[in-house]
Short mmCIF file of C-alpha atoms in Angstrom, two decimals:
data_model
loop_
_atom_site.label_atom_id
_atom_site.label_comp_id
_atom_site.label_asym_id
_atom_site.label_seq_id
_atom_site.Cartn_x
_atom_site.Cartn_y
_atom_site.Cartn_z
CA MET P 1 0.00 0.00 0.00
CA HIS P 2 1.35 3.43 -0.94
CA ILE P 3 0.11 7.01 -1.19
CA SER P 4 -0.76 7.65 -4.84
CA SER P 5 -2.00 11.23 -4.48
CA MET P 6 -2.74 13.92 -1.93
CA THR P 7 -4.50 17.28 -2.04
CA ILE P 8 -3.67 19.74 0.74
CA ASP P 9 -5.74 22.83 1.51
CA ASN P 10 -4.96 25.64 3.96
CA TYR P 11 -1.97 23.99 5.64
CA ARG P 12 0.97 26.31 6.35
CA THR P 13 2.36 27.40 2.94
CA PHE P 14 -0.11 25.20 1.03
CA ARG P 15 -3.35 26.99 0.09
CA HIS P 16 -4.36 24.35 -2.44
CA VAL P 17 -1.68 21.94 -3.64
CA VAL P 18 -2.18 18.66 -5.51
CA PHE P 19 0.49 15.95 -5.30
CA GLN P 20 0.89 12.77 -7.32
CA PHE P 21 3.49 10.29 -6.13
CA ASP P 22 5.72 7.58 -7.49
CA ARG P 23 4.92 4.38 -5.65
CA GLN P 24 8.52 3.78 -4.57
CA VAL P 25 10.61 6.97 -4.30
CA ASN P 26 9.78 10.69 -4.33
CA TYR P 27 12.40 13.46 -4.26
CA MET P 28 11.01 16.86 -3.29
CA VAL P 29 12.87 19.96 -4.48
CA GLY P 30 12.20 23.69 -4.67
CA ASP P 31 13.05 27.08 -3.21
CA ASN P 32 13.98 27.61 0.42
CA ASN P 33 11.03 28.17 2.77
CA ILE P 34 8.48 27.00 0.23
CA GLY P 35 7.15 24.10 2.28
CA LYS P 36 9.13 20.95 1.50
CA SER P 37 9.73 20.14 5.16
CA ASN P 38 6.15 21.20 5.89
CA PHE P 39 5.05 18.29 3.73
CA LEU P 40 7.12 15.82 5.77
CA CYS P 41 5.70 17.30 8.97
CA LEU P 42 2.21 16.79 7.58
CA LEU P 43 2.95 13.14 6.81
CA LYS P 44 4.05 12.63 10.39
CA TRP P 45 1.03 14.48 11.79
CA ILE P 46 -1.64 12.61 9.86
CA SER P 47 -0.01 9.19 10.30
CA HIS P 48 -0.12 9.69 14.07
CA GLY P 49 -3.64 11.15 14.09
CA TYR P 50 -2.43 14.35 15.74
CA GLY P 51 -4.53 17.50 15.83
CA PHE P 52 -3.37 20.54 13.88
CA ARG P 53 -2.24 23.58 15.85
CA GLU P 54 -3.50 27.09 15.22
CA GLY P 55 -0.20 28.07 13.61
CA ASP P 56 -0.70 25.32 10.99
CA PHE P 57 -3.71 27.12 9.50
CA LEU P 58 -2.82 29.37 6.58
CA ASP P 59 -6.22 31.03 7.05
CA ALA P 60 -7.86 30.46 10.44
CA ASP P 61 -11.29 31.23 8.94
CA HIS P 62 -11.13 28.06 6.87
CA PRO P 63 -10.46 24.43 7.81
CA ILE P 64 -7.40 22.40 6.95
CA GLU P 65 -8.48 19.75 4.44
CA ILE P 66 -6.46 16.74 3.30
CA ARG P 67 -7.61 14.36 0.55
CA LEU P 68 -5.57 11.19 0.49
CA ALA P 69 -5.58 8.30 -2.02
CA LEU P 70 -3.98 4.98 -1.07
CA ALA P 71 -3.31 2.27 -3.65
CA GLU P 72 -2.14 -1.32 -3.60
CA GLU P 73 1.14 -2.20 -5.32
CA ALA P 74 -0.46 -4.28 -8.05
CA GLY P 75 -2.83 -1.45 -8.96
CA GLY P 76 -5.82 -3.12 -7.35
CA GLU P 77 -7.98 -1.60 -4.64
CA THR P 78 -7.66 2.01 -3.63
CA ALA P 79 -8.88 3.87 -0.59
CA GLU P 80 -9.74 7.55 -0.63
CA LEU P 81 -9.77 9.40 2.67
CA TYR P 82 -10.78 12.93 3.63
CA LEU P 83 -9.34 14.63 6.70
CA VAL P 84 -10.73 17.96 7.92
CA GLN P 85 -10.21 20.14 10.99
CA ALA P 86 -11.44 23.63 11.86
CA VAL P 87 -9.25 25.83 14.03
CA GLN P 88 -11.67 25.41 16.97
CA GLU P 89 -11.44 21.61 16.86
CA VAL P 90 -8.89 19.69 18.91
CA VAL P 91 -8.40 16.89 16.40
CA PRO P 92 -9.40 16.38 12.76
CA ARG P 93 -12.32 14.29 11.53
CA LEU P 94 -11.73 11.42 9.10
CA PHE P 95 -14.11 10.34 6.33
CA ASP P 96 -14.27 7.73 3.60
CA ARG P 97 -14.59 9.88 0.47
CA ALA P 98 -16.56 7.30 -1.51
CA SER P 99 -19.35 6.78 1.02
CA GLY P 100 -19.06 9.96 3.09
CA ARG P 101 -19.03 7.79 6.22
CA GLN P 102 -17.02 9.12 9.17
CA LEU P 103 -14.21 6.81 10.26
CA PRO P 104 -12.42 6.46 13.59
CA LEU P 105 -9.39 8.77 13.61
CA GLU P 106 -7.17 5.96 14.85
CA TYR P 107 -7.43 4.39 11.39
CA LEU P 108 -4.74 6.86 10.36
CA ARG P 109 -2.28 5.01 12.55
CA CYS P 110 -2.35 2.24 9.98
CA LEU P 111 -0.06 4.58 8.00
CA PHE P 112 3.28 3.57 9.49
CA TYR P 113 5.58 6.57 9.06
CA ILE P 114 9.28 6.74 9.96
CA ASP P 115 10.98 10.13 10.07
CA PHE P 116 14.52 8.90 9.44
CA SER P 117 17.13 11.43 10.50
CA LEU P 118 20.60 11.24 8.98
CA CYS P 119 22.12 13.70 11.44
CA GLU P 120 23.64 10.90 13.52
CA MET P 121 24.63 8.67 10.62
CA PRO P 122 28.33 9.42 10.65
CA ARG P 123 28.42 8.81 14.39
CA ARG P 124 26.75 6.38 16.75
CA MET P 125 23.14 6.60 15.44
CA MET P 126 21.58 4.77 18.38
CA ALA P 127 21.03 5.36 22.09
CA HIS P 128 22.46 2.86 24.58
CA ALA P 129 18.98 1.64 25.58
CA SER P 130 18.10 0.88 21.97
CA MET P 131 21.45 -0.85 21.52
CA GLY P 132 20.46 -3.28 24.26
CA GLU P 133 17.16 -3.97 22.53
CA LEU P 134 18.95 -4.53 19.24
CA LEU P 135 21.36 -6.94 20.90
CA SER P 136 18.40 -8.95 22.20
CA LEU P 137 16.84 -9.04 18.74
CA LEU P 138 20.00 -10.33 17.10
CA GLN P 139 20.48 -12.90 19.85
CA HIS P 140 16.95 -14.13 19.19
CA TYR P 141 17.65 -14.29 15.46
CA PHE P 142 20.93 -16.16 15.90
CA THR P 143 19.40 -18.80 18.17
CA GLU P 144 17.68 -20.35 15.13
CA SER P 145 20.80 -22.34 14.22
CA PRO P 146 24.56 -22.06 13.65
CA ALA P 147 23.75 -21.98 9.93
CA VAL P 148 22.07 -18.59 10.38
CA ILE P 149 25.23 -17.19 11.96
CA SER P 150 27.35 -18.59 9.12
CA GLU P 151 24.98 -17.08 6.58
CA VAL P 152 25.29 -13.63 8.19
CA GLU P 153 29.07 -13.96 8.37
CA THR P 154 29.28 -14.87 4.68
CA MET P 155 26.96 -12.06 3.65
CA PHE P 156 29.05 -9.42 5.46
CA ARG P 157 32.29 -10.81 4.03
CA GLU P 158 30.83 -10.48 0.54
CA LYS P 159 30.21 -6.82 1.35
CA GLY P 160 33.84 -6.35 2.34
CA ILE P 161 33.31 -6.52 6.11
CA GLY P 162 35.66 -9.17 7.45
CA ILE P 163 34.04 -10.70 10.51
CA SER P 164 34.29 -13.98 12.39
CA LEU P 165 31.31 -14.94 14.55
CA PRO P 166 31.24 -17.79 17.11
CA LYS P 167 28.78 -20.30 15.66
CA GLU P 168 27.89 -22.04 18.94
CA HIS P 169 27.34 -18.88 20.98
CA PRO P 170 24.46 -16.75 19.64
CA SER P 171 24.82 -14.12 22.36
CA GLN P 172 28.52 -13.62 21.68
CA ALA P 173 27.90 -13.65 17.92
CA ALA P 174 25.30 -10.87 18.27
CA LEU P 175 27.65 -8.80 20.43
CA SER P 176 30.56 -9.26 18.00
CA LEU P 177 28.39 -8.17 15.09
CA LEU P 178 27.27 -5.00 16.87
CA GLU P 179 30.82 -4.16 17.93
CA THR P 180 31.92 -4.49 14.30
CA LEU P 181 29.10 -2.40 12.88
CA PHE P 182 28.82 0.32 15.52
CA GLY P 183 32.42 0.52 16.65
CA GLU P 184 35.06 2.85 15.22
CA ARG P 185 36.46 1.50 11.95
CA GLY P 186 38.97 4.13 11.03
CA ASP P 187 41.35 1.42 9.81
CA GLY P 188 38.94 0.06 7.20
CA SER P 189 38.61 1.07 3.57
CA SER P 190 36.06 3.64 2.45
CA TYR P 191 33.98 0.82 0.99
CA GLN P 192 34.03 -1.09 4.29
CA ARG P 193 33.00 2.00 6.26
CA THR P 194 30.14 2.61 3.85
CA ALA P 195 29.04 -1.03 4.12
CA CYS P 196 29.02 -0.76 7.92
CA LEU P 197 27.02 2.44 7.73
CA MET P 198 24.44 0.78 5.50
CA ALA P 199 24.13 -2.16 7.86
CA ARG P 200 23.66 0.22 10.80
CA THR P 201 20.97 2.03 8.84
CA ALA P 202 19.13 -1.22 8.22
CA LEU P 203 19.26 -2.19 11.88
CA VAL P 204 18.06 1.24 13.05
CA LEU P 205 15.08 0.96 10.70
CA LEU P 206 14.41 -2.57 11.92
CA MET P 207 14.37 -1.36 15.53
CA GLN P 208 11.71 1.20 14.71
CA MET P 209 9.63 -1.47 12.98
CA MET P 210 9.95 -3.77 15.97
CA LYS P 211 8.82 -0.98 18.30
CA LYS P 212 5.80 -0.43 16.08
CA LYS P 213 4.96 -4.11 16.23
CA ALA P 214 5.17 -4.06 20.02
CA SER P 215 3.05 -0.90 20.31
CA ARG P 216 -0.48 -1.27 21.63
CA ALA P 217 -1.67 1.97 20.02
CA ILE P 218 -2.60 0.13 16.82
CA SER P 219 -2.69 -3.54 15.91
CA PHE P 220 0.35 -4.50 13.85
CA GLU P 221 -1.91 -6.58 11.61
CA HIS P 222 -3.78 -3.44 10.57
CA MET P 223 -0.57 -2.22 8.90
CA VAL P 224 -0.06 -5.47 6.98
CA THR P 225 -1.56 -5.99 3.52
CA THR P 226 -1.99 -9.30 1.73
CA ASP P 227 -1.57 -9.62 -2.04
CA ALA P 228 -3.36 -11.95 -4.46
CA LYS P 229 -0.77 -14.67 -3.81
CA GLY P 230 -1.35 -14.55 -0.07
CA ARG P 231 1.95 -12.81 0.69
CA ARG P 232 1.94 -10.43 3.63
CA PHE P 233 3.66 -7.03 3.42
CA LEU P 234 4.23 -4.37 6.03
CA SER P 235 3.30 -1.00 4.52
CA LEU P 236 5.40 1.96 5.62
CA LEU P 237 6.45 5.45 4.65
CA VAL P 238 10.03 6.62 5.26
CA SER P 239 11.24 10.21 4.92
CA VAL P 240 14.76 11.65 4.79
CA ASP P 241 15.19 15.42 5.15
CA GLU P 242 18.23 17.13 3.57
CA PRO P 243 20.78 14.28 3.41
CA GLU P 244 23.33 16.74 2.00
CA LEU P 245 23.76 18.33 5.45
CA HIS P 246 25.51 15.25 6.80
CA LEU P 247 26.72 13.12 3.89
CA HIS P 248 29.06 13.74 0.97
CA PRO P 249 27.61 13.25 -2.57
CA TYR P 250 28.55 9.59 -3.07
CA LEU P 251 27.34 8.67 0.39
CA GLN P 252 24.07 10.51 -0.20
CA ARG P 253 23.37 8.39 -3.26
CA ALA P 254 24.60 5.21 -1.61
CA MET P 255 22.44 5.66 1.49
CA LEU P 256 19.30 6.67 -0.36
CA SER P 257 19.74 3.83 -2.82
CA PHE P 258 20.21 1.42 0.08
CA CYS P 259 17.06 2.71 1.81
CA HIS P 260 15.20 2.13 -1.45
CA MET P 261 16.60 -1.41 -1.65
CA ILE P 262 15.43 -2.11 1.89
CA LEU P 263 11.92 -0.83 1.21
CA SER P 264 11.80 -2.82 -2.06
CA ASN P 265 12.96 -6.09 -0.45
CA GLU P 266 16.16 -6.14 -2.53
CA GLU P 267 18.55 -6.46 0.44
CA PRO P 268 18.71 -10.20 1.30
CA PHE P 269 20.02 -9.99 4.88
CA PHE P 270 17.57 -7.32 5.93
CA LEU P 271 14.69 -9.10 4.20
CA LYS P 272 15.51 -12.27 6.15
CA LEU P 273 15.49 -10.27 9.40
CA VAL P 274 12.13 -8.74 8.50
CA GLN P 275 10.65 -12.12 7.67
CA THR P 276 11.96 -13.76 10.83
CA LEU P 277 11.39 -10.99 13.38
CA LEU P 278 8.28 -9.30 12.00
CA GLY P 279 6.52 -12.35 10.62
CA VAL P 280 5.79 -10.86 7.19
CA ASP P 281 7.00 -11.73 3.70
CA GLY P 282 8.46 -8.31 3.06
CA LEU P 283 7.95 -4.56 3.06
CA SER P 284 5.79 -2.34 0.90
CA GLY P 285 7.68 0.89 1.39
CA GLN P 286 7.56 4.38 -0.05
CA LEU P 287 10.51 6.77 0.36
CA PHE P 288 10.21 10.57 0.53
CA VAL P 289 13.38 12.67 0.27
CA VAL P 290 13.61 16.45 0.68
CA THR P 291 16.85 17.79 -0.75
CA HIS P 292 18.57 20.91 -2.11
CA SER P 293 21.32 18.80 -3.68
CA THR P 294 21.49 17.55 -7.26
CA ASP P 295 23.82 14.83 -5.95
CA ALA P 296 20.97 13.10 -4.13
CA LEU P 297 18.63 12.99 -7.12
CA VAL P 298 18.16 9.87 -9.19
CA ASN P 299 18.31 10.07 -12.97
CA ASP P 300 14.55 9.73 -13.45
CA TYR P 301 12.32 12.78 -13.70
CA ARG P 302 9.27 10.64 -12.82
CA GLN P 303 10.38 10.49 -9.19
CA ILE P 304 10.80 14.27 -8.80
CA ILE P 305 8.33 16.67 -7.21
CA ARG P 306 9.14 20.36 -7.59
CA LEU P 307 7.40 22.95 -5.44
CA TYR P 308 7.17 26.37 -7.06
CA TRP P 309 5.41 29.72 -6.72
CA ASP P 310 2.76 30.38 -9.38
CA GLU P 311 1.87 33.78 -10.85
CA LYS P 312 -0.42 34.45 -7.86
CA LYS P 313 2.47 33.73 -5.47
CA LEU P 314 0.81 30.52 -4.30
CA VAL P 315 2.71 27.27 -3.81
CA GLN P 316 2.05 24.56 -6.38
CA ALA P 317 3.58 21.14 -7.07
CA ALA P 318 4.89 19.84 -10.40
CA CYS P 319 4.96 16.05 -10.07
CA GLY P 320 7.01 13.96 -12.45
CA ALA P 321 4.80 10.95 -11.74
CA SER P 322 1.97 12.73 -13.59
CA PHE P 323 3.99 13.53 -16.74
CA HIS P 324 3.32 11.58 -19.91
CA PHE P 325 5.60 11.76 -22.94
CA ASP P 326 5.92 9.83 -26.18
CA ARG P 327 8.01 6.69 -25.63
CA GLU P 328 10.96 7.88 -27.73
CA ILE P 329 10.95 11.30 -26.07
CA GLU P 330 10.73 9.70 -22.64
CA LYS P 331 13.78 7.55 -23.41
CA HIS P 332 15.65 10.64 -24.59
CA LEU P 333 14.70 12.62 -21.47
CA ILE P 334 15.81 9.90 -19.07
CA MET P 335 19.13 9.67 -20.92
CA HIS P 336 19.70 13.44 -20.66
CA PHE P 337 18.30 13.93 -17.17
CA PRO P 338 21.74 14.12 -15.46
CA GLU P 339 22.37 17.44 -17.25
CA VAL P 340 18.86 18.68 -16.48
CA LYS P 341 18.81 18.08 -12.72
CA GLU P 342 20.34 21.43 -11.82
CA ALA P 343 17.52 23.23 -13.64
CA LEU P 344 15.07 21.91 -11.04
CA TYR P 345 16.60 24.35 -8.56
CA ALA P 346 16.83 27.24 -11.03
CA ARG P 347 14.66 30.28 -11.63
CA ALA P 348 15.34 30.04 -15.37
CA ALA P 349 17.26 27.79 -17.75
CA VAL P 350 19.23 28.60 -20.90
CA LEU P 351 19.52 25.79 -23.46
CA VAL P 352 22.26 25.91 -26.09
CA GLU P 353 23.20 23.45 -28.83
CA GLY P 354 26.80 22.57 -28.11
CA GLU P 355 30.02 22.81 -26.16
CA THR P 356 31.33 26.12 -27.53
CA GLU P 357 28.11 27.91 -26.62
CA TYR P 358 28.10 26.21 -23.23
CA GLY P 359 31.69 27.26 -22.58
CA SER P 360 31.07 30.90 -23.47
CA PHE P 361 27.65 31.99 -22.26
CA ALA P 362 28.31 32.30 -18.53
CA GLY P 363 31.42 34.34 -19.36
CA PHE P 364 29.53 36.54 -21.82
CA ALA P 365 26.90 37.16 -19.14
CA LYS P 366 29.60 38.12 -16.63
CA THR P 367 31.06 40.60 -19.15
CA LEU P 368 27.57 42.12 -19.40
CA GLY P 369 27.50 42.49 -15.61
CA ILE P 370 25.23 39.46 -15.08
CA ARG P 371 26.19 36.48 -12.95
CA PHE P 372 24.02 33.48 -13.67
CA ASP P 373 24.26 32.14 -10.12
CA HIS P 374 22.96 35.40 -8.65
CA TYR P 375 19.85 35.19 -10.81
CA GLY P 376 19.42 31.44 -10.41
CA ILE P 377 20.01 30.83 -14.13
CA CYS P 378 21.05 27.33 -15.19
CA LEU P 379 23.00 26.87 -18.43
CA ILE P 380 22.50 23.51 -20.17
CA ASN P 381 24.33 21.98 -23.11
CA ALA P 382 21.63 20.10 -25.02
CA ARG P 383 24.30 18.26 -27.04
CA GLY P 384 22.58 18.81 -30.32
CA GLU P 385 19.85 20.94 -31.86
CA SER P 386 17.32 18.09 -31.85
CA SER P 387 17.55 17.74 -28.07
CA ILE P 388 16.70 21.34 -27.21
CA SER P 389 12.93 21.14 -27.67
CA LYS P 390 12.67 17.82 -25.82
CA ILE P 391 14.67 19.00 -22.81
CA ALA P 392 12.84 22.34 -22.81
CA SER P 393 9.47 20.57 -22.70
CA LEU P 394 10.50 18.63 -19.59
CA ILE P 395 11.92 21.65 -17.78
CA ARG P 396 8.78 23.65 -18.52
CA ARG P 397 6.64 20.84 -17.10
CA PHE P 398 8.45 21.49 -13.83
CA HIS P 399 7.48 25.17 -14.24
CA VAL P 400 10.98 26.49 -14.81
CA PRO P 401 11.12 29.17 -17.57
CA VAL P 402 13.33 28.18 -20.52
CA VAL P 403 15.22 30.33 -23.02
CA SER P 404 16.67 28.47 -26.01
CA LEU P 405 19.21 29.46 -28.67
CA TYR P 406 19.23 27.74 -32.05
CA ASP P 407 21.43 28.29 -35.08
CA ARG P 408 19.55 30.26 -37.74
CA ASP P 409 19.97 27.52 -40.35
CA VAL P 410 17.35 25.39 -38.52
CA MET P 411 14.88 28.24 -38.09
CA GLY P 412 12.40 26.73 -40.54
CA GLU P 413 12.23 23.49 -38.54
CA HIS P 414 10.78 25.05 -35.38
CA LYS P 415 7.59 26.89 -34.58
CA LYS P 416 7.89 30.46 -33.43
CA SER P 417 7.34 30.59 -29.67
CA ALA P 418 8.24 32.62 -26.61
CA GLY P 419 11.68 31.96 -25.25
CA VAL P 420 13.09 30.64 -28.54
CA PHE P 421 15.90 32.67 -30.12
CA TYR P 422 18.11 32.23 -33.18
CA THR P 423 21.55 33.43 -34.14
CA ASP P 424 21.54 36.44 -36.48
CA TYR P 425 23.59 34.56 -39.06
CA ILE P 426 23.87 30.92 -40.11
CA CYS P 427 25.31 29.68 -36.81
CA TYR P 428 27.06 30.60 -33.56
CA GLU P 429 30.54 30.87 -35.09
CA MET P 430 29.43 33.22 -37.86
CA ASP P 431 27.77 35.52 -35.32
CA VAL P 432 31.07 35.70 -33.42
CA VAL P 433 33.13 36.41 -36.55
CA LYS P 434 30.71 39.06 -37.84
CA ALA P 435 30.51 40.81 -34.46
CA CYS P 436 34.30 41.02 -34.18
CA LEU P 437 35.25 41.93 -37.74
CA SER P 438 32.51 44.56 -38.08
CA ARG P 439 34.00 46.43 -35.10
CA ASN P 440 37.68 46.05 -35.96
CA GLY P 441 38.02 43.25 -33.45
CA ARG P 442 40.22 40.89 -35.49
CA ARG P 443 42.81 41.04 -32.71
CA PHE P 444 40.37 39.36 -30.32
CA LEU P 445 39.89 36.44 -32.69
CA ASP P 446 43.67 36.18 -33.07
CA ALA P 447 44.02 36.14 -29.27
CA VAL P 448 41.54 33.26 -29.00
CA ILE P 449 43.37 31.28 -31.69
CA ALA P 450 46.72 31.96 -30.01
CA ASP P 451 45.28 30.57 -26.75
CA ILE P 452 44.46 27.30 -28.45
CA THR P 453 47.14 26.71 -31.10
CA GLU P 454 50.23 28.26 -29.50
CA GLY P 455 51.37 30.22 -32.55
CA GLY P 456 49.93 28.17 -35.40
CA ASN P 457 47.17 29.94 -37.34
CA LEU P 458 46.92 27.79 -40.47
CA VAL P 459 43.43 27.13 -41.80
CA SER P 460 44.00 23.65 -43.20
CA SER P 461 42.33 22.05 -46.20
CA ALA P 462 40.13 20.00 -43.84
CA LEU P 463 38.89 23.15 -42.12
CA VAL P 464 38.33 24.87 -45.47
CA LYS P 465 36.38 21.89 -46.78
CA LYS P 466 34.15 21.71 -43.68
CA ALA P 467 33.41 25.45 -43.71
CA GLY P 468 32.79 25.44 -47.46
CA ALA P 469 30.22 22.68 -47.08
CA LYS P 470 28.45 24.63 -44.31
CA LEU P 471 28.36 27.87 -46.33
CA ALA P 472 27.70 26.17 -49.73
CA ILE P 473 30.92 27.58 -51.23
CA PRO P 474 32.37 25.63 -54.22
CA LYS P 475 35.43 23.48 -53.62
CA GLY P 476 38.70 25.20 -54.41
CA TYR P 477 37.28 28.70 -54.06
CA TYR P 478 39.34 29.24 -50.90
CA PRO P 479 42.69 27.40 -50.60
CA PRO P 480 44.34 26.52 -47.25
CA ARG P 481 45.92 29.63 -45.80
CA LYS P 482 47.48 31.21 -42.75
CA LEU P 483 45.27 33.78 -41.05
CA SER P 484 48.21 36.12 -40.66
CA ASN P 485 48.65 36.27 -44.46
CA ILE P 486 45.13 37.48 -45.24
CA ASN P 487 44.84 41.04 -46.52
CA PRO P 488 42.98 43.14 -43.90
CA ARG P 489 40.99 44.78 -46.70
CA ASP P 490 39.69 41.46 -48.06
CA GLU P 491 36.61 41.32 -45.84
CA LYS P 492 35.08 38.22 -47.45
CA ALA P 493 38.30 36.23 -47.09
CA LEU P 494 38.73 37.33 -43.49
CA GLU P 495 35.18 36.32 -42.71
CA PHE P 496 35.51 32.90 -44.35
CA TYR P 497 38.87 31.90 -42.89
CA TYR P 498 38.12 33.00 -39.33
CA PHE P 499 34.77 31.24 -39.58
CA ALA P 500 36.48 28.12 -40.93
CA TRP P 501 38.89 28.06 -38.02
CA LEU P 502 36.19 28.52 -35.35
CA TYR P 503 33.73 26.16 -37.03
CA GLY P 504 36.35 23.42 -37.21
CA ASN P 505 37.63 23.91 -33.67
CA LYS P 506 34.53 23.69 -31.50
CA GLY P 507 34.64 22.97 -27.77
CA VAL P 508 34.29 24.24 -24.22
CA ILE P 509 37.87 25.58 -24.16
CA ILE P 510 37.23 27.67 -27.29
CA GLY P 511 34.04 28.95 -25.70
CA ARG P 512 35.80 30.00 -22.52
CA SER P 513 38.53 31.73 -24.49
CA LEU P 514 35.95 33.68 -26.49
CA ALA P 515 34.29 34.76 -23.25
CA ASP P 516 37.66 35.85 -21.85
CA HIS P 517 38.67 37.94 -24.88
CA LEU P 518 35.46 39.47 -26.26
CA GLY P 519 34.50 42.72 -24.61
CA LYS P 520 30.94 43.91 -24.09
CA ASP P 521 30.74 45.57 -27.52
CA PHE P 522 31.97 42.44 -29.31
CA ILE P 523 29.44 39.97 -27.90
CA PRO P 524 27.02 39.11 -30.74
CA PRO P 525 23.63 40.85 -30.25
CA ALA P 526 21.71 37.55 -30.50
CA PHE P 527 23.64 36.20 -27.51
CA THR P 528 22.95 39.33 -25.48
CA LYS P 529 19.22 38.98 -26.21
CA VAL P 530 19.23 35.40 -24.90
CA ILE P 531 21.06 36.36 -21.71
CA LEU P 532 18.77 39.33 -21.01
CA ALA P 533 15.69 37.20 -21.74
CA ALA P 534 16.88 34.64 -19.18
CA VAL P 535 17.35 37.39 -16.60
CA GLY P 536 13.83 38.65 -17.27
CA ALA P 537 12.38 35.15 -16.98
CA SER P 538 14.17 34.55 -13.67
CA GLU P 539 12.67 37.71 -12.16
CA ARG P 540 9.05 36.95 -13.05
#
């Protein structure tokens, strides 16, 4: 059982926000102080059946209303609940939305929610009292047979944790395992320390599940669902708030991936513990992660929820789980999502075709007195003209404004629309050459070439051939030539040869050099328009 959707009205920063969720993992991103942690707090509140406080009401003249849809993993039965509380009421009232029948509030406790803090992960993670309880649990588990102890020993060795457990002494075996996992392991490799940390995480989660089973507040069986094959699963929700505060990028991904594996029954040792100690066949878990870090995000837009302010300055949610794209486009978007992730935190995105543009635009903006970071502008290399529209469509679905720059030679292939710009001439390189030569800026082009070639300025036959094909100039019209030998008064030759050199030497380094050498008056007007449009979009 998982939460498939939720509508929140009048709660803190949420006047009316509709969420749709991925059944396994949901990463929540957005501006600071927009309500991401408020959402996690709400999950905790409703799963415990707590009453809302006066400060939780965005407008005290109206009730807080929560509409909640729960669905089974196989897409079978769903339950739709309605939770409402006026500011004068001590606790909310719960209703079945289909029948309108009021339900006992304690039904909400069937939503088993774990607020999993990472703040103690690098350190001890567990109080001494809980450590004693965990020791008892492991002792109970190890008493099954010496084979169980051997199995655990083998599993940890496969993970790089060398450990030897006494097979005939379950109590000593349990103690040795805890000492290995929770003790200081400064002498181990980074991989071993990470493996220990993951094992500790699993055991901490298990302890919370065991406490829930022992609780008399709600029957454990009410949290267990049975599928069509008769298998029993413990349903639970787990949240992690800002993992980047305590873990470096690789550890963020490792820990979140491991939590997902646990909740998806993909971690054999933990699954065996769950089956033995909880008496179920596995878990039916849903993970919620609030993060400001691109490092924590998976490479799948369908698991992203972005909170944003709409034109009325109200919080809304763009949910990747609700997006539907053509199959080929979807494949393309998933493949390119690593470059797109940063845009989820941006106020505007600039999409360019290739590496030279990507290398130059932030520098051009700086020359114009604009720093992309200050405006929250994300620059993305689409790696080809055909990718721009696809990536732009995804970013816009997350309600991030997009400004795109295409080469003019593909202008006829795209519909005219807001935020789409074209170079003034056939392509990026020609705009640069025209802007420089028309203002007596040949020296700047020479400086860029000197940066790259260390004294050589020959435009070879290969470069001439490539440029001629682009400009539809007959073969042999321009022979190979050194740039330094071109007559300054031969404007057409200057234009062709400098274009040929730039067009044949694309790349990020060239782009950076152009940004370093071209002054404000030598930046092509089309590029300035794109940069200023992005600034305008970021301020709306």
